[in-house]
Each structure stands twice: as C-alpha cells, then as structure tokens.
C-alpha cells in the first residue's frame, strides 16, 4: 500500500474535521483578511482531498482538476481579494448582521442539518458520511454567510464557499465530471469573480461604501 | 459543421465590432452581423426541419425543441437590433458605455443564449446558462447610474447563487445516472439520459432531489416567484433593447432548460412529481405577479411583473402536460416574447420623450405620441390576452387542457388573476393614454427603425392571433414531439 | 367552406362588415368612400335579414366553416334561435345606420368619423359572430371583441376623467363576465372533448348534476353581467349614456340581447332546463331588476340614463319570462314552458325595436338641442313632429299599452303567470300568480316614467332657448325612426305573423311542446281591438269642429312663464316620496359661512338619488385586492440579503416537502 | 243572434254611463239633504259642450287634441268586454281582463300626456298624481281579477261569469269576499271617487282627475267627461257581473231579458247607494295616504290569490 496510500486513506477519512473548523472560524471572523485566509486554507484541504481521490481512483483527469483548484482557489483568488481590499481602501470590518455567538450557533445547526440530510442519502451513495456532510455544511454555511454579511466582498466570499461545497460534493460522489465540463465550470467561476470585482469597484465609486444592505433604492 | 456557424458568428462579431470606434459604423456592422446571424439560425432551423436532428461533436445538438427556441431568438434579436440601431443615437460616449461596447456585449449575450439552445450536454448547458448571466450583468449595469449598478449587482449575485444550485442539481442527476450504470461521458448527454431514464428512475429519490435543485436553480433565471426579486430591478434599470432581450429571450431560454430536465425526470420517475412542482411554481408566480401589477408605479417594472406572470402561465401549461397544455405553453412562450418586446420598445420611446417612467408622470400621450401610444395599446391588449391577438389562443389552449383534466382550483385562480391583471393594465393604460398631455412634452413621430421594429411585432401579434402559419405550426408540433 | 343556400350571403355579410368596410375607411378619408361604406353596411345588414329569414326554414347545419384557417374550430351555424337573433341584429342595424349617417357627419370631425364608422361595422360584425357562432372559440372571440369595440366607440367621443372611469368599470365588468362565460364553455370539455355546439349539446345529458349547476350559475352570472341584472348592472347606466346615440341604441337594443341569447342557448339548448330552483333564481333576479330598474329610471332627469335604467327593467321582464319557463320545465309542463319562452323571446325582440328607437329619439333631441337633460327641454313635439310621433309610439310600446308591440309580450308573460296556477307543484302555484302583481307594478311605474319622459321633453313649452330653436332632424334620421316605429305598430296590431315562427322555434328548444293556445287567441283579437279603438276614436273626432287659440288659464295672472310647468324632478316627486326607502337619497345642505348659520351668504343643496352600488357592493371587494397587493409589495424590500433568504427558504421548504413525501 | 244582443249591451253601457253619474249625484244630494240636479243633467251637459268650440292653448301640440279621442276610443272599447244582462259580451270570450286593464291604462296614459301639453302647473300636478295613483292601483286590480280567474280556472271574463252563474248563491268563498273588497277599493281609486279624489271639487290642491282636464273645453271636455262616465259604468258592471251575475240569461227570450234588466238595475242601484253613502260619509284622504289605501287593496288581493290554493282543493 505504501506510505502515499496510507496518507491518502488518512486524508479522505479525517480531513473533513479541518473543513468543519474552517467553517466555524469563518462564522466568527471579524475582518475580511482573516476570512480570505480561512477560505484559502479550506481550498487547500479540498485540493488535498482531490489529489487523494485521484490517487486512489487512478484517474488522470482528477489530477488536472486538483491542480486547477490549487492554482485558482488557493493562490489566485486570495491574492485578488487582498489586491481589492487594498485598492478599495474601505473599512476592513466584515459588518455581519448577526452577532458572533448567533453565527456559531447557526453554523453548528447547519452542520447538524447536513449530517441529518447526508444520513438519509448517505448509504445510497456509499461514501464516507462525514466527508459528504462536510460538503453539504460548506454549502449551507456559504448560503448563511451570503445572507448575514453586509459587505459586498463578503457576499462574494460566501458564494465561493458555496461553490467549494458543491465542488467537493461532486468530487466525493462522482469522482469528478468529464474534464471539459470541470474546466468550463472553473472558467465560469473565474469570470463570475471578475465581474463581481468590476461591480464592487462600481459600487464603491457611485455609493462611496460597500454596504450591500444600504442598496435599497429599487423597491416595490 | 453547420451548427458551429450560429455560435461562431456572434463571438467573432463581438470581437470585430469592438474595433469600430465610430458609433454609426458600429451600428451598421451590428445590423449586418445580426442579419448574418439570423441567416445562420434560419439555415439550422431548416436543416433540423428536414433531417429532424443535427449533431456536432459531443456537445452541440439541435432537435425540434431547440430549433423552435432558436427561431424565437432569431426573430426577437432581429427586432431588438433594428430597434437598438435607432435607440442608441442618444447614448453618450463613456469609457465603457459606447455603442461598440454595447453591441459587443449584445452579441456575446446572443452567443451564450444560442449555445444554451444548441447544447446536447447538460454540463455544457449549465456553463452557457452561467455565461448568459455574466454577459447580461454588464448590460444591465450599462448606464452606470446608481439604480443600474444596484440592479446589476443584485442580478449577478442572485442569479449566480441560483445557477450554483442548478449545478448541484445537475451533479446529483449525473450521480444517479452513473450509479445506474451509465458511462461518465454519456451520463450528461441529454439523448442518452432520455434513453436510459427508466433505468435511472429505479432509485427515484436522487432524481427527485436533482429536479428540486434544478427547478430552484433555473427557476431563479426564469423568475418564479420566491426567486423573482432580481427580475423587476434588472428589467427596469437595463437599457430598453436589453430589457426586451432579457424579458423576451433570456426567460424563454431558462424555461427551455427547465423543459429539458422536466422531460428526463418525468420519463424517469413519472410526470406526477415534476408537473406538480411546475404547477405550484406556475400558480404562485401568476397570483403574486398578477396582484403586484396593480400597485406598480414604474412602467418597466409593470412590464417585468407581467413577464413573471406570463412565465407562470407557461409553467402551468407545462405542468398540465397534455397535448393542448404543451401546445399552449410553447406557443405562449413565443407570443409573450413578441408582445413583451413591443411593449418594451414603446416604453423606451415614452421614457425618451416624456423623460420619466413613473406612470403618474405620464399623461395623455395618445395626443403627443400617437404611434407610440398605438403600439402601447396594441401591446397592452395583447399581453392581457384579448381575442384578436395571439396570446388569447395560447391561453385558450392552456385553459382547455386545465378543464379537460378537471383541475378546478388552478382554473379558478387562472381566470381570477386574468381579470385582476386586465383591471391593473386598464387602470394604468387609461391614465397614461388619455387625459390632457402636460405642456412641455412636444409631439414626436417614430423614426424609421422604431417604426419597422414595432410594426413587425404588432403585425405578427395580429397575424398569429388569426391564423398560425403552416411552417410555424409544423415547428411547434416537432418541438412537442421531442418533449412527449 | 360555404354550405347550404344561405352560405354565400352569410359569407358576404361577414366579409363586408369585417374586412371590406374597415379597410376602406382606414385607407382613405374621401366623403365618397365613407358613403360607399355606409351603403355596404346597409347592404350587409339587409343580406343578414335575408339569411335570418331563409335560415329559419332550413335544417340547421354549418353555414360557414373557417376552421381550417384558425388554430381552433371556428364555424357559424344559423339554427332557428340564431336566426331570430340574427334578424334582430340586422333589422335594428338598418334604421340605426340610416340614422347614424347624418348624426356622425354632424358630430364628428373628419378623422374621427372614419374611425367611428370602422368600429361601427366591427361592432355589428362582433354581434353577428356572437349570435351565429357554432363553436366555443368563435363565440368567445366575438364576445370579447364586442366589448372592446364598444369601449372604443365610447372613447372616440371624448376622454374626460369621468368618461374614462365609466369605461374602465365597463371593461372590467365585461371582462369578468367573459371569464365566467369562458368557464361555462370549458366545463363541458371533460365530457364533450370539443367546444363545438353540437358536441356540447350531446354532452349536455351526460354531465353530472354538480357540473350542470356550476354551468348554470356561471352562465347566469356571466350573461347577467352583460345583460345588466341588478347587482351586476353597475356599468349599464354609466356606459350607455356616454356613447354616441346610434351606438348606445345598438348597445342597449342589441348588445344586451346577445346576453339573453347566450343564456337561452345554455340553459335551454345545452342543459335543457334543470331543477326548479334555477327558475326561482332567474325569476327573483328578473323581479328585482324590473322593480329597481324602473324606480331608478323614475329618479333620473338625464334622458339617456333614464333609458339605460329602463333597459335594466326590460331585461328584468325578459328574465321573468325565462324564469317562469325554467320552472315549468322543471315541473314537466312543456306547453306552458313554451308559452313563457315565447313571451320572453318576443319581449327580447320588441325591446330591441323600441329601445333602439328611444335612443335614436334621444340622439335626435341631442343633435337638435345639444342636450338630453329633461329639465331644459319641452315643446319639441310641435317643432320636431316626426321625431315626437316616433318617440310617442316607442313610449307606448315600452310601457306595454295595447295596439303596440310591448303589450303582446307582456300579455303573454301575464298569461304564463296565470297558467302557473294550474300546476300541481304547490310552491309554483302560489309564486307565479303573485308575480302578476309584480309585473303590473313594473308596468304601472313604467307608464308613470314615460309619461314624464315624453311629456316633459316633447309637450308643454320649451324650457330653454336651445329647445325653443330646435328644428326637425334631416330626412335619413327621420326615416330610420319612422321605420322602427312602423315595426313596433305592425307587431302590436298583427302579432300572429310573428308568433307562429316563434312557436315553431320554441318547439325545437323544448321537446314535447305544442303551439300554446294563447298565442292564437291574442293574434285573433288584437286586430279587432285596433279596429274598435280607432273606429270609436274616429267617430269621436267627428264632433271636433272649430279650434280657437286661447292662452292657458293662469288664475288671472298676466301670463304663464315656462318655469311654472312641471319639471321631471317634480313630476317624479310623489313616487320618489312613496318609495323613499329604496332611494335613500343622501342629501347635503351646505351653508356658507359656516359660523353664522342664520346669516348665510349662500346655501347649496345637493342630493344624489340612486343608491350607490359601487360604494356598497364593489368598493370593499376592490379595496381588499388592492390592500393585498400593497402588502405583497412590501415583500420586495430592496435588500439583496432578503432576496437570497427567499431562495434558500424556497429550497429548504421543497427539500422538507420531499423528505416527508417519502 | 247574440251578436246583436252583445252590441246592444255595449251601446247600453256607453249611453247609460252619464245616467249612472246623474243618479249618483242625485243620491248624494238627497243624502246631504239637498234637492240636487235632475238625473238627466249630465246628458244636457254633454250636448252643451259638444256644441261649443274647442279652446286650445297656442303653445300646445297635436297631442292635446289627440288625447281625448284616444281616451274615449280606449274606454269605449273596454265596454265591449263586460256582460250586463246577457252571459256573454261582444269580446268577452276572446279578450281577457288583462286586455281590459291595459286598455284603461292606454286611455289614462294619453290623458296624462294631454294634461302635460297644456303647459300649466295644474296639468302637471294632476298628471303626476294620476301617475302615482294609477301605477299603484294596477297591481291590486290585476291580482283581484287573477284570484277570480284561478278559482274559475278561466281567463276570459265571459268564462268567469258563466262559472259563477253555475255556483250556488250561498256558498260564498272567502276568495270572492277578499277579491270584491280589493276590486271595490281599486274601483274607487280608478274612477277618482271620494276617498282617493273628489270628483266634484275645483280646489286646485286636492284634485287629481279634475286637475288634468282643467285646460280642456268644448267637445274635448265632453269626450273626456263621457269617457270617465263610461269607465265608472264599466267598473260598476264588472263588479256586478263578476260577483253576483245571477239573473243573467243565456237565451234571448223576451220575459227573461226584462227580468234580467230589472235585476241589473236593482243591483246597480244597490251599488250606487253604497257609493254615494261612502262619498258623503268619508272625507278625502291626504295625498300621501293614498298609497297606504292602495297598499291595503294589494295586500287583500294578494291574500285572495293565496287562498285560491286551499279553496279549490
């Protein structure tokens, strides 16, 4: 089995705990920079799991996908975020609409919910429960972040966490879709981020603030 | 090879137009490209009619249903380009907001929508659907005013979240297919999925879960009620040709995607589950949008809510399913897009000449702007589903199907909401069209491009109301055959 | 495509009215083109009459079938019932068109006149389509087109805020009514699988009772809204008076009858009668509409509103006949049911004749004196003799006096009530004879109202300078009115000619019904009555010798001023005093300045007589919907976080729905 | 054979009408301890008026002169329906009571128009009050007759009379009593007798029928007076025929006829005495109490109709 085999076995079974950790920390993060850092950590964990699966299932395509994830989500996106926060010179505070304690409670509830959901579908897909639960809780927390954070950048981050969750769920259950489709999806995510960046610049130009909850002119 | 043409032209065209600095040249180039594009689409539609399906590699395929929607895209994009050529004469020369950027983005937008209709692979379909959001987000925020930026941001974020759920739905369906023994390459291909559907249906829960995510995901793009909030802002703030494209074509493409999934899932786990969901969303959208029409103050937001209501009607048609229901739904998709584009064109004219879109500020335009108010009247009468126009036919078909299946709850709501919407439109249009015009609005006549665009739309509404052309009827029935 | 002998003229009728005339008028504005259009409309109406008369005798079968062209089956069939109503539409159209030619020339500018004529011919076409359609799709298309075109005709006249509000109410109610009518057709679909009248008629027997009741109630509400039954009559006194007179003549005289046609087609032809309570519902509606309609009419001093309310009253009388017929059908007395139905259909035809004549008279008055307010008219009989005489004949007919056509149908309705006593069913035996009292009261009040209308408008001295200088209307207008007046007299004196075909028509609708004996006895005696009355009158006229002018006696005062005459408000005061509870007029007396009540600078008194249905019945319902809409509007808060929350909630609720469904 | 009898009956009815008014006037005078004019005065009055010239207001139209003619024609026509001595009338078997009532309505309609055409306040006042009274009187009039028609299960007047002839005198049913009361009250209102309208008055504020004919003179006035006399006689004959026709003969034998005529005169005399007693004893009702008077009449006639259901069983 070799050292690598044991390592991949370990990664797949136990790394989901790091994902739960990153989610909880994201919930309590006060500043954008820490949130971005947590996001890149999270993506690194996912890259590890991708490569582990690739090794176990002997699928060349999944390796490429793993490298892609690493390149984009661990390196490129955090750097873009830091560039953005520097250029926009806005207050670095996350400005959540729920207090940290409430956020933690909600995130824990999310994790419990994902376990309940996965349990009913889990055996149909004979995949390690906690890994799939991590993926689903990533999705739910991403959604919660988007709803609770007032900052435009934090909403983008919430979206990325959501996409991470979906990507992980896809990977665990189906060992990745045909390569062309995966690449297409990544390309779309990148373009989406680019556009959100453009719009963030526009918002900060026209509104002098990045508080999304103040964008309320269009009503009724 | 022919299938590559309709995709290549807009992409290359977009690049080409970018390098025409002079707005007039850009407009003429855009019109030329538009004509080429319509020609290519026409060729594809004719080939599909002759050979019933065209396959190009693993990702592009055109069958009866896609050719019906392609024809819709061709017709409406033609109208929009003609109208836009006149509309853009009063657009400034900002860094990003100049005619060449406008046309480039429009053609990108057309490229994504055409490829949605031509995609054979569900993953490819998702990618291109996400592409439509990205292409149109910039177009919605084109004017760079406060409202446009806010609308653009909301449109981008809400639709991307929706599309993400659709991706998860696609993955779950892919999982179910792979579990049922299909090879990974074929598991996303629509035709093989349709053939293997009964096998996939053995484990119904995954398929149902997939359809729930898909209908919430693509439903956000269609504008079903709980997920509709982005639609009124986007359509009201976008420039008029774009809101016409959004309302008339983009919503139909999203509905096209929902139809594709509905076909697979109803073949896998039986039509009961998907059709009930479609009916629920259809009725809820129709009721809520119909009521909201009563209290709107902005003309374009009124049109946006009317689009949500008509998407609800199409969903009800699909949800009912029978031969007449499907016929009504598809016909309604086409009729609605024509009527809605006519309404948006006239709304654009009103905004330009009266200066505001707030309906209490618009007064007695039937005297100051006779042709535009005539177009607005024709559009209004059509959108409310009155006899001489074509929407009456499709609503008549959907109602017949609903009564044949004795779904009285749906029918009662359907008829009540039709009357409420008629009341809302009559109230708003009476106030705008009649009464004394305020002084400073000078009389205006239509310029030729607007004349052609509105004229063609109005005439086709009347013509389709009296008699459905033979060829169009054939296309319609081929599209229905695909879904049966 | 065109089957049977009458296919060709019918197609000519449709083509001319539908395509040729509107296109001609839109194309050019020349005077000659407009005259050609009018001639074409007259020719088409005449062809329509021919088709109706020939259609009566032939076996029913599709006359014109356009189904291959239209998306849904679209064909026409002139069976006996359609033939009667087609005759009604076309025979009224001829005099109205003759009247309208000079009327529109006088009232409208060049461009409006062409549009009015185009809509006029489309209006006729839509009514012809409604009465002769033989598929659901054609009927509904004609039905909605009729409303749209009539609203268009009203709006061409002017766009004041009050007129817009009335047309808005008119369109809203008609659309709701059309929705109910559409539902009636569609309810048959599960059983007839097609909307063709033949299939619906066949399916009528196998429809379960629950659906039958639903169809009947929807038909009653849908067609009742168009006919103007009391709770649904809100639009009628608002829409008819503001339309140009020839159009309101067509609307009041003919359009209301298409609703009666629809109701008869559904309750007798498709459903073939039902339980007895159907009849009582219709009877009650007829009685209420009749009584309240005539009482509101008495309170009016605007001639056209008065006539509009009288349409409500006459529709009430028609529904009384229909209700009685339904009761007889339920009590298995086909002969009596036939009598009641003949009474109702004859009154429909009579009402079309004299109501359109009355509105044409009002149009003549308004074109001669530019006002239809009774308070400013007077003494028009000596200035406009032909209009006056025609209006007098119409007044006598609508009141139902012998020698005029109104009496024949009211007499038949009375006799069908009386025949009700012979029934074995206890309830009908009491209710129907008592209905005689109700109809008699309606007739009496109608007499009072039309004495006021004709007396104040045409007799006595002119109350305003316009009335003073009124001059007779041109020849075509007079000939139009004379034609209708002659028709009223003809049916009044020789009803036999009309009752026999009606009896055969009704035998088709009600199986097992013979020719009621009453129709024969009235046909025999009316000529004799005419002879005696006219003979005695002529004998009495012999005594009249020289005539000498002498000023009216004014109790010795120097001379009577026109203000000493009874005006319409004063004339109706006793009756309004007696029925005060029904009117509940809200009076407002305002004294200025308010703080010194005893030294008022000015006192203004204003009383609105008719009870406001809009405030009592419709306003709360509309406010409910608008408040619901406002509450929904608050859902669109503008905050993106809330929008995302909506999506997640939708997703979670669907997943929960999926979870529990398993 | 009986055609001539019927025509004679009609002529008797029309020509005898002024006599009836004369007798009533005479009886009232005697009751009020006055001598009173001779019973033939109405005839003299008619001949006087017929010889005079017709005064017409200059502003009135042709309807002013047409009204009396139509009134007289219509009222004379009603005379053809009522049998006096012979069980069948000229139009008795064809026409029914609806026709009779509405012929009276035709006459009233034209009289009201004539009144309005005069152009004076009194004409308008008379017409407006006549409109109120007659519109409220029609319902009980018809309901009363309908009650009789139902109990006789025949619609034409001759048929009802023939049916009543066949009944025994003494088993008077409650329907007949109620119907007689309501028809008597309606007759008072229709002919403009005391409780509703004072025929002899010239006090403007109280008169209804007189108000309408204030403008008329000469032959027009004669025709109007004659027509109202005919209406009074027709109502009288109708009450007699419908409620106690016994004594009428069906065959045209000399003895029978004289007996019938005598009996008819006796019955008429009884009713005339009753009428003049009412006219002398009762004061005129205030204008807005007349609707209650007629309301009572309609309630009574409606009750009669309802009772027909039980009587026949």
Short mmCIF file of C-alpha atoms in Angstrom, two decimals, chain C residues 379 381-383 392 395-396 399-404 407 410-411 414-415 418 421-424 426-427 429-430 433-441 443-448 450-452 454-456 458-462 521-522 524-526 528-529 532-534 536-541 543-555 560-561 564-566 570-575 577-579, chain D residues 14 50-66 68-70 72-74 76-77 80-81 90-91 94-99 102-103 105-106 108-110 112-114 116-129 131-132 134-136 138-139 142-143 146 149-150 154-156 204 214-216 219-220 223 226 287-288 291 301-303 305-309 312-313:
data_model
loop_
_atom_site.label_atom_id
_atom_site.label_comp_id
_atom_site.label_asym_id
_atom_site.label_seq_id
_atom_site.Cartn_x
_atom_site.Cartn_y
_atom_site.Cartn_z
CA UNK C 379 -92.42 71.77 -26.54
CA UNK C 381 -93.50 67.92 -30.44
CA UNK C 382 -94.61 70.96 -32.39
CA UNK C 383 -91.04 71.66 -33.51
CA UNK C 392 -94.51 58.62 -28.61
CA UNK C 395 -93.03 55.20 -25.27
CA UNK C 396 -96.38 53.46 -25.69
CA UNK C 399 -94.99 50.82 -21.36
CA UNK C 400 -96.85 47.87 -22.92
CA UNK C 401 -100.07 49.63 -23.98
CA UNK C 402 -102.40 47.70 -26.32
CA UNK C 403 -102.02 48.33 -30.09
CA UNK C 404 -98.23 48.39 -29.55
CA UNK C 407 -98.24 44.78 -24.87
CA UNK C 410 -96.22 41.47 -21.54
CA UNK C 411 -99.67 39.99 -22.09
CA UNK C 414 -99.10 37.64 -17.71
CA UNK C 415 -100.88 34.63 -19.21
CA UNK C 418 -101.75 32.86 -14.74
CA UNK C 421 -101.75 28.32 -11.12
CA UNK C 422 -102.74 25.14 -12.99
CA UNK C 423 -99.51 23.44 -11.88
CA UNK C 424 -99.57 20.70 -9.27
CA UNK C 426 -97.51 23.89 -4.51
CA UNK C 427 -94.75 26.49 -4.49
CA UNK C 429 -98.87 27.60 -7.83
CA UNK C 430 -98.58 30.50 -5.37
CA UNK C 433 -99.79 34.24 -9.84
CA UNK C 434 -98.30 36.70 -7.33
CA UNK C 435 -95.75 37.63 -9.99
CA UNK C 436 -98.69 39.16 -11.88
CA UNK C 437 -98.75 41.83 -9.18
CA UNK C 438 -95.03 42.49 -9.56
CA UNK C 439 -95.22 42.79 -13.33
CA UNK C 440 -98.30 45.01 -13.04
CA UNK C 441 -96.46 47.33 -10.63
CA UNK C 443 -95.85 48.26 -15.90
CA UNK C 444 -97.60 50.98 -13.88
CA UNK C 445 -94.35 52.64 -12.81
CA UNK C 446 -93.02 52.40 -16.38
CA UNK C 447 -96.16 54.21 -17.55
CA UNK C 448 -95.56 56.95 -14.97
CA UNK C 450 -92.62 57.52 -19.72
CA UNK C 451 -95.47 59.97 -19.24
CA UNK C 452 -92.78 62.08 -17.54
CA UNK C 454 -92.36 62.19 -23.21
CA UNK C 455 -94.48 64.84 -21.50
CA UNK C 456 -91.61 66.90 -20.11
CA UNK C 458 -91.93 66.95 -26.01
CA UNK C 459 -95.03 68.65 -24.62
CA UNK C 460 -95.76 71.98 -22.90
CA UNK C 461 -93.49 74.97 -23.50
CA UNK C 462 -89.72 74.87 -24.25
CA UNK C 521 -106.24 33.97 -29.26
CA UNK C 522 -104.12 37.16 -28.98
CA UNK C 524 -107.11 36.86 -33.38
CA UNK C 525 -108.30 39.60 -31.09
CA UNK C 526 -105.65 42.31 -31.50
CA UNK C 528 -110.39 43.67 -33.63
CA UNK C 529 -109.27 45.75 -30.68
CA UNK C 532 -112.76 49.21 -32.33
CA UNK C 533 -110.42 51.71 -30.69
CA UNK C 534 -109.55 53.53 -33.93
CA UNK C 536 -114.55 54.86 -31.89
CA UNK C 537 -111.74 57.42 -31.90
CA UNK C 538 -112.59 58.43 -35.48
CA UNK C 539 -116.27 58.69 -34.51
CA UNK C 540 -115.33 60.89 -31.55
CA UNK C 541 -113.12 63.05 -33.80
CA UNK C 543 -117.53 66.10 -33.05
CA UNK C 544 -114.45 68.30 -33.11
CA UNK C 545 -115.24 71.48 -35.04
CA UNK C 546 -113.57 74.83 -34.97
CA UNK C 547 -110.45 75.34 -32.89
CA UNK C 548 -109.77 78.71 -31.25
CA UNK C 549 -106.48 79.71 -29.63
CA UNK C 550 -106.72 80.93 -26.05
CA UNK C 551 -103.88 81.42 -23.64
CA UNK C 552 -103.54 78.79 -20.87
CA UNK C 553 -105.52 79.83 -17.76
CA UNK C 554 -103.12 81.32 -15.19
CA UNK C 555 -105.53 82.10 -12.33
CA UNK C 560 -97.58 81.78 -17.53
CA UNK C 561 -93.78 81.57 -17.53
CA UNK C 564 -94.38 77.28 -13.90
CA UNK C 565 -94.56 73.97 -15.78
CA UNK C 566 -93.89 70.68 -14.01
CA UNK C 570 -91.10 67.47 -9.59
CA UNK C 571 -93.17 65.08 -11.70
CA UNK C 572 -91.48 62.07 -10.10
CA UNK C 573 -91.53 63.58 -6.58
CA UNK C 574 -94.72 61.77 -5.35
CA UNK C 575 -93.45 58.36 -6.46
CA UNK C 577 -91.58 60.13 -1.80
CA UNK C 578 -93.56 56.90 -1.57
CA UNK C 579 -90.55 54.68 -2.41
CA UNK D 14 -121.87 53.55 -23.24
CA UNK D 50 -120.47 69.24 -27.89
CA UNK D 51 -121.95 72.37 -29.48
CA UNK D 52 -119.25 74.67 -28.09
CA UNK D 53 -115.95 75.45 -29.84
CA UNK D 54 -112.72 73.87 -28.72
CA UNK D 55 -110.32 76.26 -26.88
CA UNK D 56 -106.68 75.18 -27.42
CA UNK D 57 -103.58 76.79 -25.81
CA UNK D 58 -101.31 78.23 -28.55
CA UNK D 59 -98.20 76.53 -27.25
CA UNK D 60 -99.69 73.02 -27.13
CA UNK D 61 -99.07 70.41 -29.86
CA UNK D 62 -101.34 68.00 -31.73
CA UNK D 63 -101.24 65.57 -28.75
CA UNK D 64 -103.52 67.98 -26.81
CA UNK D 65 -106.39 67.37 -29.25
CA UNK D 66 -105.47 63.68 -29.83
CA UNK D 68 -109.41 62.91 -25.60
CA UNK D 69 -110.01 60.96 -28.83
CA UNK D 70 -107.72 58.07 -27.80
CA UNK D 72 -112.66 57.88 -25.49
CA UNK D 73 -111.76 55.16 -28.03
CA UNK D 74 -109.94 53.03 -25.47
CA UNK D 76 -115.39 52.66 -25.17
CA UNK D 77 -113.53 49.52 -26.25
CA UNK D 80 -117.17 45.51 -25.18
CA UNK D 81 -115.80 43.13 -22.54
CA UNK D 90 -119.02 41.21 -27.58
CA UNK D 91 -115.32 40.46 -26.95
CA UNK D 94 -111.72 36.32 -26.77
CA UNK D 95 -110.18 39.15 -24.76
CA UNK D 96 -109.39 38.68 -21.08
CA UNK D 97 -109.22 41.10 -18.16
CA UNK D 98 -105.53 41.89 -18.79
CA UNK D 99 -106.61 43.49 -22.06
CA UNK D 102 -104.37 47.79 -20.10
CA UNK D 103 -106.94 49.49 -22.37
CA UNK D 105 -104.13 52.26 -18.89
CA UNK D 106 -103.85 53.37 -22.57
CA UNK D 108 -105.03 57.21 -18.82
CA UNK D 109 -101.59 57.45 -20.49
CA UNK D 110 -102.87 59.73 -23.22
CA UNK D 112 -101.87 62.47 -18.68
CA UNK D 113 -99.95 63.50 -21.82
CA UNK D 114 -102.80 65.85 -22.78
CA UNK D 116 -98.91 67.99 -19.57
CA UNK D 117 -99.32 69.51 -23.02
CA UNK D 118 -101.49 72.29 -21.59
CA UNK D 119 -98.34 73.84 -20.22
CA UNK D 120 -99.87 74.86 -16.88
CA UNK D 121 -98.87 73.82 -13.37
CA UNK D 122 -102.25 72.17 -12.66
CA UNK D 123 -101.99 69.83 -15.63
CA UNK D 124 -98.54 68.72 -14.48
CA UNK D 125 -99.75 68.30 -10.89
CA UNK D 126 -102.78 66.26 -11.95
CA UNK D 127 -100.70 64.08 -14.27
CA UNK D 128 -98.02 63.47 -11.65
CA UNK D 129 -100.58 62.46 -9.01
CA UNK D 131 -99.21 58.62 -12.31
CA UNK D 132 -98.71 57.75 -8.64
CA UNK D 134 -102.67 54.55 -11.23
CA UNK D 135 -99.27 52.88 -11.02
CA UNK D 136 -100.09 51.67 -7.52
CA UNK D 138 -102.78 48.36 -11.33
CA UNK D 139 -101.26 45.61 -9.16
CA UNK D 142 -104.95 42.58 -11.71
CA UNK D 143 -104.35 40.44 -8.64
CA UNK D 146 -106.38 36.81 -11.20
CA UNK D 149 -109.67 33.64 -12.79
CA UNK D 150 -107.82 30.97 -10.79
CA UNK D 154 -110.84 30.52 -16.93
CA UNK D 155 -109.11 33.71 -18.09
CA UNK D 156 -111.82 35.41 -20.18
CA UNK D 204 -106.67 73.03 -7.21
CA UNK D 214 -108.62 71.90 -16.41
CA UNK D 215 -107.42 73.11 -19.85
CA UNK D 216 -109.97 71.23 -21.88
CA UNK D 219 -116.10 68.76 -27.47
CA UNK D 220 -112.76 67.59 -25.99
CA UNK D 223 -115.42 63.32 -24.67
CA UNK D 226 -118.19 60.88 -21.19
CA UNK D 287 -102.33 62.66 -0.89
CA UNK D 288 -99.63 60.53 0.76
CA UNK D 291 -100.52 54.67 -1.31
CA UNK D 301 -105.92 40.88 -3.36
CA UNK D 302 -102.62 39.03 -2.77
CA UNK D 303 -104.30 37.21 0.13
CA UNK D 305 -104.71 34.79 -4.67
CA UNK D 306 -103.03 32.77 -1.91
CA UNK D 307 -106.37 31.49 -0.60
CA UNK D 308 -107.33 30.25 -4.05
CA UNK D 309 -104.89 27.38 -3.48
CA UNK D 312 -110.02 24.76 -4.82
CA UNK D 313 -108.61 21.64 -3.08
#
